[in-house]
């Protein structure tokens, strides 16, 4: 039987070399060697520079000058080892400093490029570039920027545009200017040799849904993933699985995706480096058969490349490239608050980006396992990562998933894996008895009840639900009442059956209150306080408010006071309000303002039959922001 060997330490290949790729390229130096000269990265970015006083600035220049001399000397060796041109003549004045926060996978390559810039005395407006690189995950930076933290870096280089879009969506983030991608790496299914053989590598190809379905079969290969809440690799893979599984299948596809998410959740790790640690550490039977060890991973090609180049006795990885085009991590080079950087640093940032895109920069990135920004791969890179024909690793890049589909995948992950804790608050004012056009005389309340009962079937026994209704004249001096306390759907109810049964019965019993008006504001505040007080850690907590009118209680709290109180109560216990305005008389503006104050979302619908779909959609959207 023909054996397919991974490259040895000299870049040569065993039997099974792909025809048409030409002879293997000799290695120009280990990936780590290009990043060794600069030493540890210093967080001396834009934030620090802006706050420096005159004395500190002078000391910084002295230290920088000394560091530059050392870096140039060390960088000469780096450049010679990397096969780069020798450094050029000196440059004028003090160097221009630039701080880059880069994703952990690309940071070593960026450090190597920075070392080359110092060794070559690359200039911007006559000043040498002094680029310092720190490692920070995209999820951490997006969260910090979204919370208004002052960045201590001038350039952000995450592994995916997903993080830039997430940070930009927050009002607390500084202006972010994506200046283009500097590299890319496609997503793969990376399997250890024994598992790859069982899966038919390299001849057999897989679609995204088939990858998910195969992991659920008896005796299936154990597939792990980086956490989609913290990893672009995991999130993009989950989005592709959901999009492909749901195409033309509706609820059946959603169920399949949810099942796949449940399985993946059992074998997730925060990021690529952590999930790689879940693979067998050697080829012994004990390690390969250990049920706690993953046999395959949803992984970037670059991560597989780095693993195979430094596996140190661990099994090498073989790559499957899912059908439908390459799904790429795109590494967007992003300027952070470029106006505050000033002209000098802004131009230096663009100069460094140009260096990464020039031939020396492309060579450095390729030696670290990265493709070009358009997805094209240097000869031999995919093979070193574990690819073989006929896997479609030469395929064109697929269209990036839409923001809506990414948000849906994030929300689905939140409510499927994390479980939900929802309090439903339903308008029971007299107007809910109005007939719904085209519904054969059914009232708004009739259609609302049916939609809620139908939607309940989409949640698991671990999800928690409670029910309130509200109207003036409902419960003495209150506009609201708690009908069913919030509890697990699978819990046993006092009268027999489960909490799900109890809630279904309560839905069926909902009825408009004759003469009752809409007591919206007091109800929202009371229900929010209750949800906030009974917040459950480890679950997605939310308050869902359904109303067909505007607040009609003259003695209630004002809208402005309500919004201010909701913002004050927020804190670490984040309970987004999902507000659904039903019918033409609902106060959509109030719903929007209430939802926005809690980080939630609002929707306006005409037909209450849409409530089921809208609740799920709204929870997913709120869940994606919570993650």
PDB file of N, CA, C and O in Angstrom, residues 7 9 28 44 108 136 141 178 185 211 344 373 387 413 426 515 535 551 570:
ATOM      1  N   UNK A   7       6.420  16.085   4.866  1.00  0.00           N
ATOM      2  CA  UNK A   7       7.806  16.488   4.628  1.00  0.00           C
ATOM      3  C   UNK A   7       8.667  16.292   5.859  1.00  0.00           C
ATOM      4  O   UNK A   7       8.209  16.439   6.972  1.00  0.00           O
ATOM      5  N   UNK A   9      12.401  17.270   7.926  1.00  0.00           N
ATOM      6  CA  UNK A   9      12.911  18.552   8.386  1.00  0.00           C
ATOM      7  C   UNK A   9      13.653  19.326   7.308  1.00  0.00           C
ATOM      8  O   UNK A   9      14.022  20.474   7.515  1.00  0.00           O
ATOM      9  N   UNK A  28      13.901  27.626   3.774  1.00  0.00           N
ATOM     10  CA  UNK A  28      14.819  28.754   3.900  1.00  0.00           C
ATOM     11  C   UNK A  28      15.113  29.124   5.331  1.00  0.00           C
ATOM     12  O   UNK A  28      15.698  30.156   5.581  1.00  0.00           O
ATOM     13  N   UNK A  44       4.446  49.283  23.893  1.00  0.00           N
ATOM     14  CA  UNK A  44       4.766  50.713  23.919  1.00  0.00           C
ATOM     15  C   UNK A  44       4.049  51.412  22.781  1.00  0.00           C
ATOM     16  O   UNK A  44       4.633  52.126  22.001  1.00  0.00           O
ATOM     17  N   UNK A 108       4.299  35.756  15.232  1.00  0.00           N
ATOM     18  CA  UNK A 108       5.711  35.454  14.942  1.00  0.00           C
ATOM     19  C   UNK A 108       6.151  35.931  13.566  1.00  0.00           C
ATOM     20  O   UNK A 108       7.276  36.422  13.405  1.00  0.00           O
ATOM     21  N   UNK A 136      -2.405  39.171  20.883  1.00  0.00           N
ATOM     22  CA  UNK A 136      -3.710  39.287  21.528  1.00  0.00           C
ATOM     23  C   UNK A 136      -4.754  38.657  20.620  1.00  0.00           C
ATOM     24  O   UNK A 136      -4.761  38.901  19.410  1.00  0.00           O
ATOM     25  N   UNK A 141      -9.462  41.499  21.985  1.00  0.00           N
ATOM     26  CA  UNK A 141      -9.347  42.889  21.542  1.00  0.00           C
ATOM     27  C   UNK A 141     -10.721  43.460  21.213  1.00  0.00           C
ATOM     28  O   UNK A 141     -11.044  44.595  21.584  1.00  0.00           O
ATOM     29  N   UNK A 178      -9.958  49.336   8.368  1.00  0.00           N
ATOM     30  CA  UNK A 178      -9.323  48.159   7.781  1.00  0.00           C
ATOM     31  C   UNK A 178      -8.666  48.564   6.469  1.00  0.00           C
ATOM     32  O   UNK A 178      -9.333  49.039   5.547  1.00  0.00           O
ATOM     33  N   UNK A 185      -5.639  32.111   5.360  1.00  0.00           N
ATOM     34  CA  UNK A 185      -5.457  30.685   5.624  1.00  0.00           C
ATOM     35  C   UNK A 185      -6.831  30.021   5.592  1.00  0.00           C
ATOM     36  O   UNK A 185      -7.752  30.473   6.270  1.00  0.00           O
ATOM     37  N   UNK A 211     -19.427  16.761   7.379  1.00  0.00           N
ATOM     38  CA  UNK A 211     -18.472  16.762   8.490  1.00  0.00           C
ATOM     39  C   UNK A 211     -19.230  16.724   9.809  1.00  0.00           C
ATOM     40  O   UNK A 211     -18.897  15.958  10.723  1.00  0.00           O
ATOM     41  N   UNK A 344       2.609  61.120  11.127  1.00  0.00           N
ATOM     42  CA  UNK A 344       3.851  60.347  11.105  1.00  0.00           C
ATOM     43  C   UNK A 344       3.595  58.864  11.348  1.00  0.00           C
ATOM     44  O   UNK A 344       4.054  58.002  10.588  1.00  0.00           O
ATOM     45  N   UNK A 373      -3.152  37.029   0.401  1.00  0.00           N
ATOM     46  CA  UNK A 373      -4.457  37.532   0.823  1.00  0.00           C
ATOM     47  C   UNK A 373      -5.597  36.997  -0.034  1.00  0.00           C
ATOM     48  O   UNK A 373      -6.723  36.843   0.452  1.00  0.00           O
ATOM     49  N   UNK A 387      -1.874  18.479   3.007  1.00  0.00           N
ATOM     50  CA  UNK A 387      -2.816  18.329   1.896  1.00  0.00           C
ATOM     51  C   UNK A 387      -2.271  17.383   0.836  1.00  0.00           C
ATOM     52  O   UNK A 387      -1.059  17.260   0.661  1.00  0.00           O
ATOM     53  N   UNK A 413     -25.291  29.084  18.741  1.00  0.00           N
ATOM     54  CA  UNK A 413     -24.297  28.494  19.647  1.00  0.00           C
ATOM     55  C   UNK A 413     -24.626  28.860  21.093  1.00  0.00           C
ATOM     56  O   UNK A 413     -24.575  28.016  21.986  1.00  0.00           O
ATOM     57  N   UNK A 426     -46.208  38.961  28.363  1.00  0.00           N
ATOM     58  CA  UNK A 426     -47.175  39.051  27.273  1.00  0.00           C
ATOM     59  C   UNK A 426     -48.257  40.079  27.590  1.00  0.00           C
ATOM     60  O   UNK A 426     -48.862  40.053  28.674  1.00  0.00           O
ATOM     61  N   UNK A 515     -61.428  45.791  29.304  1.00  0.00           N
ATOM     62  CA  UNK A 515     -61.188  47.139  29.803  1.00  0.00           C
ATOM     63  C   UNK A 515     -59.754  47.414  30.188  1.00  0.00           C
ATOM     64  O   UNK A 515     -59.422  48.546  30.577  1.00  0.00           O
ATOM     65  N   UNK A 535     -30.820  36.079  38.064  1.00  0.00           N
ATOM     66  CA  UNK A 535     -29.865  35.766  36.986  1.00  0.00           C
ATOM     67  C   UNK A 535     -29.142  34.446  37.267  1.00  0.00           C
ATOM     68  O   UNK A 535     -28.722  34.168  38.392  1.00  0.00           O
ATOM     69  N   UNK A 551     -47.712  52.532  26.186  1.00  0.00           N
ATOM     70  CA  UNK A 551     -47.987  52.633  27.622  1.00  0.00           C
ATOM     71  C   UNK A 551     -49.188  53.562  27.867  1.00  0.00           C
ATOM     72  O   UNK A 551     -49.216  54.707  27.410  1.00  0.00           O
ATOM     73  N   UNK A 570     -27.988  47.372  34.713  1.00  0.00           N
ATOM     74  CA  UNK A 570     -27.247  46.438  33.846  1.00  0.00           C
ATOM     75  C   UNK A 570     -26.072  45.743  34.506  1.00  0.00           C
ATOM     76  O   UNK A 570     -26.161  44.612  34.945  1.00  0.00           O
TER      77      UNK A 570
END
